[in-house]
mmCIF file of N, CA, C and O in Angstrom:
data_model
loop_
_atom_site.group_PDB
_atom_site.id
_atom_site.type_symbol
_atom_site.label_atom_id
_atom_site.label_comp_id
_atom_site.label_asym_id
_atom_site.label_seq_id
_atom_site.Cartn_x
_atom_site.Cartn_y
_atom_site.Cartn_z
ATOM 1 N N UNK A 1 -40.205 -11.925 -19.825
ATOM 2 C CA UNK A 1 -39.668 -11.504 -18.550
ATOM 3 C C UNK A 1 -38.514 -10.554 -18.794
ATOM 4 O O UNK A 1 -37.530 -10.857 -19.468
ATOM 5 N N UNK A 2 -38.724 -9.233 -18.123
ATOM 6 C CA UNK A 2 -37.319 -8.561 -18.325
ATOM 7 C C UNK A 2 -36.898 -8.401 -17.127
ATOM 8 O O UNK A 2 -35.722 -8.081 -16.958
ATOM 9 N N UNK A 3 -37.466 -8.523 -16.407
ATOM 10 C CA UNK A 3 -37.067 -8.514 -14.515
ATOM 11 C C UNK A 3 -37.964 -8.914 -13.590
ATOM 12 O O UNK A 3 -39.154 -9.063 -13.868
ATOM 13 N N UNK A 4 -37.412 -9.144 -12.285
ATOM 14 C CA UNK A 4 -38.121 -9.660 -11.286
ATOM 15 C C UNK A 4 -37.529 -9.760 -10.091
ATOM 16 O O UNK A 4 -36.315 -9.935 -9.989
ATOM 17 N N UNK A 5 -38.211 -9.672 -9.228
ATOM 18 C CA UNK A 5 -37.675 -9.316 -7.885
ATOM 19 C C UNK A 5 -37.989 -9.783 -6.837
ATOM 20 O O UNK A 5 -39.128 -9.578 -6.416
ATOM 21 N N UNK A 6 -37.141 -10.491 -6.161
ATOM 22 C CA UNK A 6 -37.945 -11.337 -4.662
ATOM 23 C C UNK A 6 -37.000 -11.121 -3.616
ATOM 24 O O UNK A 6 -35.802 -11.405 -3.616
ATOM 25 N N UNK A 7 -37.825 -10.473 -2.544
ATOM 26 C CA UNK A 7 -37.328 -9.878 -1.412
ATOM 27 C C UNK A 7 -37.735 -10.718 -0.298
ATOM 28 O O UNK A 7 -38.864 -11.206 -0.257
ATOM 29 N N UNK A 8 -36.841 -10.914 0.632
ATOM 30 C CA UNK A 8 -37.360 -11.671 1.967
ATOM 31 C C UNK A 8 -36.673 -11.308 2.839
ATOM 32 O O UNK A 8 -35.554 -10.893 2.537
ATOM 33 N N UNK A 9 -37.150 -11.333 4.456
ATOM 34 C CA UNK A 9 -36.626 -11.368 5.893
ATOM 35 C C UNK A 9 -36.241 -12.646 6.132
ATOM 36 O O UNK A 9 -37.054 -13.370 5.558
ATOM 37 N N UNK A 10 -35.557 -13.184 6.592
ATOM 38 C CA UNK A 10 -35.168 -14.276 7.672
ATOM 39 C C UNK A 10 -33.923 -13.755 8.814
ATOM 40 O O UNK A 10 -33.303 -12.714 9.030
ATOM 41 N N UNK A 11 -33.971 -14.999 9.324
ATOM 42 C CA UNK A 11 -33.055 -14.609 10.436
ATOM 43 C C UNK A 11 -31.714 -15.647 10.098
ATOM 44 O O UNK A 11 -31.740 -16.878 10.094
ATOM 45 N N UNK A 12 -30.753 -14.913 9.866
ATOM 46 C CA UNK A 12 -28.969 -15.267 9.514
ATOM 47 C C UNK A 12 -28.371 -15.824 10.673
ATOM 48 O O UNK A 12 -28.141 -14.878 11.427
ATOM 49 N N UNK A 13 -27.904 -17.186 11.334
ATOM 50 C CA UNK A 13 -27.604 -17.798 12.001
ATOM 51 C C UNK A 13 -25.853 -17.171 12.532
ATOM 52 O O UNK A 13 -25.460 -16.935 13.674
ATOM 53 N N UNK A 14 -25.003 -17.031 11.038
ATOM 54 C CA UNK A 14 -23.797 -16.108 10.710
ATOM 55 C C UNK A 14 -23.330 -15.107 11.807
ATOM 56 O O UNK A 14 -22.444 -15.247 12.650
ATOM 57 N N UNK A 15 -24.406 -13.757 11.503
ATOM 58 C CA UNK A 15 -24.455 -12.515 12.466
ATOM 59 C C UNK A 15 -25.743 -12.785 13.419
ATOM 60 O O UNK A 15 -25.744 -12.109 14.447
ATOM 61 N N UNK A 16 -26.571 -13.454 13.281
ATOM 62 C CA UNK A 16 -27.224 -13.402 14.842
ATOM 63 C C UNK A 16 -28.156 -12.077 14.910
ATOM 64 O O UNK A 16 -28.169 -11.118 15.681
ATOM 65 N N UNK A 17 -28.759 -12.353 14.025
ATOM 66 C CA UNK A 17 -29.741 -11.152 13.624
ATOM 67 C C UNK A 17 -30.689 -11.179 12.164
ATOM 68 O O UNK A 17 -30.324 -11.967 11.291
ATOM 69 N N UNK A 18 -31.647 -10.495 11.964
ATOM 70 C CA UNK A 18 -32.584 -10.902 11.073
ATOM 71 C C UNK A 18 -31.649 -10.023 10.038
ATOM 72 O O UNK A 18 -30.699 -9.314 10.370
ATOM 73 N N UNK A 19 -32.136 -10.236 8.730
ATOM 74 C CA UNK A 19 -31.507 -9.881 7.454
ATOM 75 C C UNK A 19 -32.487 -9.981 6.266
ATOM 76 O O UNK A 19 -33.297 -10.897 6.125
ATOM 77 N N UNK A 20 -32.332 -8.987 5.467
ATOM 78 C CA UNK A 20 -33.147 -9.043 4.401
ATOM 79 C C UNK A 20 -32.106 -9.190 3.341
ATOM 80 O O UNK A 20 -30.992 -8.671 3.261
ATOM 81 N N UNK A 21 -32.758 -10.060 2.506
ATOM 82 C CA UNK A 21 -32.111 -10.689 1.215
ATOM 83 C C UNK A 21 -33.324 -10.158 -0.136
ATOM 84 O O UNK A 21 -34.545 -10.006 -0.139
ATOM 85 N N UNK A 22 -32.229 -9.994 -1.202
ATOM 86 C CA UNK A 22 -33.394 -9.828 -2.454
ATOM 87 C C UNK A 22 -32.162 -10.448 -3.534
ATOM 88 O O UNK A 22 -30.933 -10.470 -3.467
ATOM 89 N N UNK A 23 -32.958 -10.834 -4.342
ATOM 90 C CA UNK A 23 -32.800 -11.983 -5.746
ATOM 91 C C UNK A 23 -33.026 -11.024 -6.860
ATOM 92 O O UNK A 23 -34.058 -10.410 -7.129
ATOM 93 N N UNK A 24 -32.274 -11.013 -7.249
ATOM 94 C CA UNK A 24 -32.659 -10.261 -8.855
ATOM 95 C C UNK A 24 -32.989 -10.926 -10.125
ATOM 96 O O UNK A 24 -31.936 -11.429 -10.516
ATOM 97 N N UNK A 25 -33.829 -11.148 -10.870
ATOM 98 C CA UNK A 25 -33.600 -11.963 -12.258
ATOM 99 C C UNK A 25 -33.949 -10.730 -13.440
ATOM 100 O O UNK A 25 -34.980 -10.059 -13.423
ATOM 101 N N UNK A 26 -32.917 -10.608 -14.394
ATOM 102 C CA UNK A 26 -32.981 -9.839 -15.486
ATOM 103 C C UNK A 26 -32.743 -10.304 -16.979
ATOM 104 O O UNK A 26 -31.701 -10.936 -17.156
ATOM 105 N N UNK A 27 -33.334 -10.144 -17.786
ATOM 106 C CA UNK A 27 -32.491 -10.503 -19.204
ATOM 107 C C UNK A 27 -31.693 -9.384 -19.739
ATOM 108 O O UNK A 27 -32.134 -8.277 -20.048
ATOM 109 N N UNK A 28 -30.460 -9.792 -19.817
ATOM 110 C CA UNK A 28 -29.077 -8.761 -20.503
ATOM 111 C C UNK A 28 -28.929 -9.473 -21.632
ATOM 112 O O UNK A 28 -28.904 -10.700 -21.540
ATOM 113 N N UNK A 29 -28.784 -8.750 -23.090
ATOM 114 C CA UNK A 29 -28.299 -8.876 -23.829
ATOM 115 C C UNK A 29 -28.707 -10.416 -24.265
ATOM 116 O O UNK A 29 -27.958 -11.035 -25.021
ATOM 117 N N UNK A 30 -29.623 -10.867 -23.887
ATOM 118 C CA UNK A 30 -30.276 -12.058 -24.533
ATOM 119 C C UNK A 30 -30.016 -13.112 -23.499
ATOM 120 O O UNK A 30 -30.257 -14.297 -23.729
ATOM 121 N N UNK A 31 -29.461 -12.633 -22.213
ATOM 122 C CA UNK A 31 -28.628 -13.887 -21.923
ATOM 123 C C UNK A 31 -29.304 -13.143 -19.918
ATOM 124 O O UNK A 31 -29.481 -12.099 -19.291
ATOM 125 N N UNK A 32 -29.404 -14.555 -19.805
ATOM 126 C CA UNK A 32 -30.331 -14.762 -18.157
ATOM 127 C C UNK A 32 -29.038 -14.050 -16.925
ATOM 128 O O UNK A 32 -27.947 -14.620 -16.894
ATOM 129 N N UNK A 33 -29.261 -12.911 -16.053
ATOM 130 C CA UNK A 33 -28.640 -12.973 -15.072
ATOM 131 C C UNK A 33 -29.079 -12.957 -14.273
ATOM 132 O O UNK A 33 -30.264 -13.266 -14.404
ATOM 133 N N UNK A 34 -28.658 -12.636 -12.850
ATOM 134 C CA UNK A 34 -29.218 -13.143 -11.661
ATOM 135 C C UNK A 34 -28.224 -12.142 -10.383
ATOM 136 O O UNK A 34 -27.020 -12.395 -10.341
ATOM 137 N N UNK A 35 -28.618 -11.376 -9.695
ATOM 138 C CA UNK A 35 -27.914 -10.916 -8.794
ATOM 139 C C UNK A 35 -28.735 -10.794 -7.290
ATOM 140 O O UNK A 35 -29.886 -10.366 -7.201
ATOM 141 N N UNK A 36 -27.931 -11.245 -6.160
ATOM 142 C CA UNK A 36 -28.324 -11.616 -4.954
ATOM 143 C C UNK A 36 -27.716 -10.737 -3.707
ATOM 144 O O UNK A 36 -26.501 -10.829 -3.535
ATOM 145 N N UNK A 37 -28.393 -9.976 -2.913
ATOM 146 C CA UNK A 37 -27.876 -8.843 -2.128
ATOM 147 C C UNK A 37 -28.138 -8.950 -0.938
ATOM 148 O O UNK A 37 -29.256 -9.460 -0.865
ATOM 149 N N UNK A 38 -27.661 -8.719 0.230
ATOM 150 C CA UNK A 38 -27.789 -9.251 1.902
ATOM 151 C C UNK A 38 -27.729 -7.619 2.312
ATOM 152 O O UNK A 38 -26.988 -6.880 1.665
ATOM 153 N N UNK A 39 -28.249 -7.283 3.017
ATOM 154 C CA UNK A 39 -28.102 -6.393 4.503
ATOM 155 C C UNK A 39 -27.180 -7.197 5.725
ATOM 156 O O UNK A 39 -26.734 -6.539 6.666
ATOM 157 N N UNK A 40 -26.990 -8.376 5.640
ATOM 158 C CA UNK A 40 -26.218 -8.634 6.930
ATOM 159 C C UNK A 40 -25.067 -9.036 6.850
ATOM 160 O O UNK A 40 -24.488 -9.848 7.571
ATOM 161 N N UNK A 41 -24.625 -8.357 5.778
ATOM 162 C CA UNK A 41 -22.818 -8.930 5.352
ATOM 163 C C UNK A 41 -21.987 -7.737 6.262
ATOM 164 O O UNK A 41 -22.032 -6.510 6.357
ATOM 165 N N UNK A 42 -20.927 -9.245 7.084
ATOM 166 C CA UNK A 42 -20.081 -8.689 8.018
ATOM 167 C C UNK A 42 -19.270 -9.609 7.903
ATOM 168 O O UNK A 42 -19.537 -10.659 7.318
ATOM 169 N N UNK A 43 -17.892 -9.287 8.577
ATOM 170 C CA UNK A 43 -16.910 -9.811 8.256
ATOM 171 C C UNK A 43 -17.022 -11.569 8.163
ATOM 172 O O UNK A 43 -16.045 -12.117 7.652
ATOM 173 N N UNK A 44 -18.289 -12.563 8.684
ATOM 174 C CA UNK A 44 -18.069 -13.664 9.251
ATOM 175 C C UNK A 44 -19.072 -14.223 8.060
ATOM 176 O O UNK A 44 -19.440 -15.392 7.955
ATOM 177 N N UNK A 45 -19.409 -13.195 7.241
ATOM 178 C CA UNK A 45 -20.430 -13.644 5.760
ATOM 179 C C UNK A 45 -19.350 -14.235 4.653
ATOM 180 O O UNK A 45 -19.836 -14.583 3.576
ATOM 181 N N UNK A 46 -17.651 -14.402 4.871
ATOM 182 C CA UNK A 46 -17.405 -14.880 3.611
ATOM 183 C C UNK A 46 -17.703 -15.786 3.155
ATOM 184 O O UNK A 46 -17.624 -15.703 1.929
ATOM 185 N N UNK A 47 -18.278 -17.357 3.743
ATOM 186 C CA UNK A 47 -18.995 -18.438 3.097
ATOM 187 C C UNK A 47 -20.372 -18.682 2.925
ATOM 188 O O UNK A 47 -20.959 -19.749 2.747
ATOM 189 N N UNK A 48 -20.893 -17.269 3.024
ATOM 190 C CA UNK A 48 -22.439 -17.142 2.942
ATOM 191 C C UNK A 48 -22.452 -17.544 1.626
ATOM 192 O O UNK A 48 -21.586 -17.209 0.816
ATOM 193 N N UNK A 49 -23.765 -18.524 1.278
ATOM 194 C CA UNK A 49 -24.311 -18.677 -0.126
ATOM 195 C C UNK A 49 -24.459 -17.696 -1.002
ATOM 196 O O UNK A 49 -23.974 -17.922 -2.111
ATOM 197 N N UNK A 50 -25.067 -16.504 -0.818
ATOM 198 C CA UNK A 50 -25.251 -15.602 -1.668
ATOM 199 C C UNK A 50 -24.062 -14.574 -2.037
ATOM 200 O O UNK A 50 -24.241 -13.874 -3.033
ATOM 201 N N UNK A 51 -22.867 -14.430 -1.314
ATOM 202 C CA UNK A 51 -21.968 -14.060 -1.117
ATOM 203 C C UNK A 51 -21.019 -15.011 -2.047
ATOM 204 O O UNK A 51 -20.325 -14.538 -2.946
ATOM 205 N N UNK A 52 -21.039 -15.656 -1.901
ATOM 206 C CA UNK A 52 -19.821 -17.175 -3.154
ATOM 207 C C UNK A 52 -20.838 -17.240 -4.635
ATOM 208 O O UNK A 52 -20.451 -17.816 -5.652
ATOM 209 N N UNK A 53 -21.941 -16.665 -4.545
ATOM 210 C CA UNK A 53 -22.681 -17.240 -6.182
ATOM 211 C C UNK A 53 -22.317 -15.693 -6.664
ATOM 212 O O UNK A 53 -22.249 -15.595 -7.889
ATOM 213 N N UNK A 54 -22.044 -14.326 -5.846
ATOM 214 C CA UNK A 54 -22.007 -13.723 -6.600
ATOM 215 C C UNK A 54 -20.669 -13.533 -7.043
ATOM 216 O O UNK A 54 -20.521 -12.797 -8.018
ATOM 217 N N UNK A 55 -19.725 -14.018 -6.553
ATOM 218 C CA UNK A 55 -17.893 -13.742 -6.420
ATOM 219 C C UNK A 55 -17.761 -15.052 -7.554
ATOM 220 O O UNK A 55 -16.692 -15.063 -8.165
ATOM 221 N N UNK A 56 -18.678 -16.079 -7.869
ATOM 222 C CA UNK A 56 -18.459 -16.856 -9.098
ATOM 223 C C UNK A 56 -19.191 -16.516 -10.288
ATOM 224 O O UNK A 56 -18.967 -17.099 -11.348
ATOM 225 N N UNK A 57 -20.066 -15.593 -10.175
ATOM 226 C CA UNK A 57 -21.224 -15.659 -11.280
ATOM 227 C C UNK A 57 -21.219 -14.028 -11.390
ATOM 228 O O UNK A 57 -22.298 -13.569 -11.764
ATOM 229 N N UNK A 58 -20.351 -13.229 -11.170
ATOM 230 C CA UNK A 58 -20.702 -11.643 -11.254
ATOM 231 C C UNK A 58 -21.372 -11.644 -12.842
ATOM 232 O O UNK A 58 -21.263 -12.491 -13.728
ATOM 233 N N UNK A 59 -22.192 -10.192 -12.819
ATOM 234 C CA UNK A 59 -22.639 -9.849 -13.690
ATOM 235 C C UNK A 59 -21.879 -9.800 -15.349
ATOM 236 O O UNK A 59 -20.806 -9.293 -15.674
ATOM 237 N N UNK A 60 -22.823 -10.475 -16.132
ATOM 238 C CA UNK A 60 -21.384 -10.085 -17.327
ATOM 239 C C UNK A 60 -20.329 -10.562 -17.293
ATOM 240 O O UNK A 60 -19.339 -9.967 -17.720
ATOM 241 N N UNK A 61 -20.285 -11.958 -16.687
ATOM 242 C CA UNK A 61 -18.667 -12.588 -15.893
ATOM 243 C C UNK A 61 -19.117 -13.927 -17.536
ATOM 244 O O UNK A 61 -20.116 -14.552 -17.892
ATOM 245 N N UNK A 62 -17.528 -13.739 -18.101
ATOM 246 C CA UNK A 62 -17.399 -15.265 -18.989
ATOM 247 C C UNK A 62 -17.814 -16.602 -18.494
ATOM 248 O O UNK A 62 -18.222 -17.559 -19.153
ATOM 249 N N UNK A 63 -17.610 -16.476 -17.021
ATOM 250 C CA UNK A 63 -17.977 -17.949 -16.442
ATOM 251 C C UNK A 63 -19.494 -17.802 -15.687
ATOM 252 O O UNK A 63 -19.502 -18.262 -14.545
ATOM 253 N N UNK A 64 -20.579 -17.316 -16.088
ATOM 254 C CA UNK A 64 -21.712 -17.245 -15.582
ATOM 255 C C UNK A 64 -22.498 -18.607 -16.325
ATOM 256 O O UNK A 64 -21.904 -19.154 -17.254
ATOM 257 N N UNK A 65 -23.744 -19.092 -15.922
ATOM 258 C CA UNK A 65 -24.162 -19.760 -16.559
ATOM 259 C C UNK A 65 -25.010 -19.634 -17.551
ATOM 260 O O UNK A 65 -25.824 -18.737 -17.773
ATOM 261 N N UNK A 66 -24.660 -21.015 -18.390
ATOM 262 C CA UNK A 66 -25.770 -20.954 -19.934
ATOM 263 C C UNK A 66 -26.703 -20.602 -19.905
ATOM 264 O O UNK A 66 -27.156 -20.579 -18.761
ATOM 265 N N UNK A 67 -27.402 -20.229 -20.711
ATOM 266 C CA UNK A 67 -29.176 -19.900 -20.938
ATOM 267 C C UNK A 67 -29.283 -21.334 -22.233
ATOM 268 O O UNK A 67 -28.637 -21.731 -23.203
ATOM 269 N N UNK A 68 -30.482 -21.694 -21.497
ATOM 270 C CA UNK A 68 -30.995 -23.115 -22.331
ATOM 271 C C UNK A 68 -32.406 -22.619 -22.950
ATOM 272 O O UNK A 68 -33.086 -23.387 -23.630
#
């Protein structure tokens, strides 16, 4: 696997409107990352899920998680 990509519609309860989300999975440098992207980020998205995994887990971040 060197990448992969999963895209979806749903509807965001947050902003009150449909939103497309996509998932990234890549291998860097031997080591598993993962990046997660919204169309419906507005000011009322700061405790959105995908929004807090990426502000803890950025790309290339020391505190991302292990690869097992």
């Amino acid at each position: 696997m060197e990448y992969t990509i999963s895209r979806h519609s749903t509807y965001c309860h947050t902003v009150d409107r449909y939103i497309n989300y996509e998932i990234s999975t890549y291998v860097s440098r031997g080591n598993i990352e993962f990046s997660a992207t919204c169309t419906g980020i507005d000011d009322t998205c700061v405790a959105c899920p995908i929004l807090t995994y990426n502000e803890k887990y950025p790309p290339l971040s020391e505190n991302r998680l292990p690869v097992r």
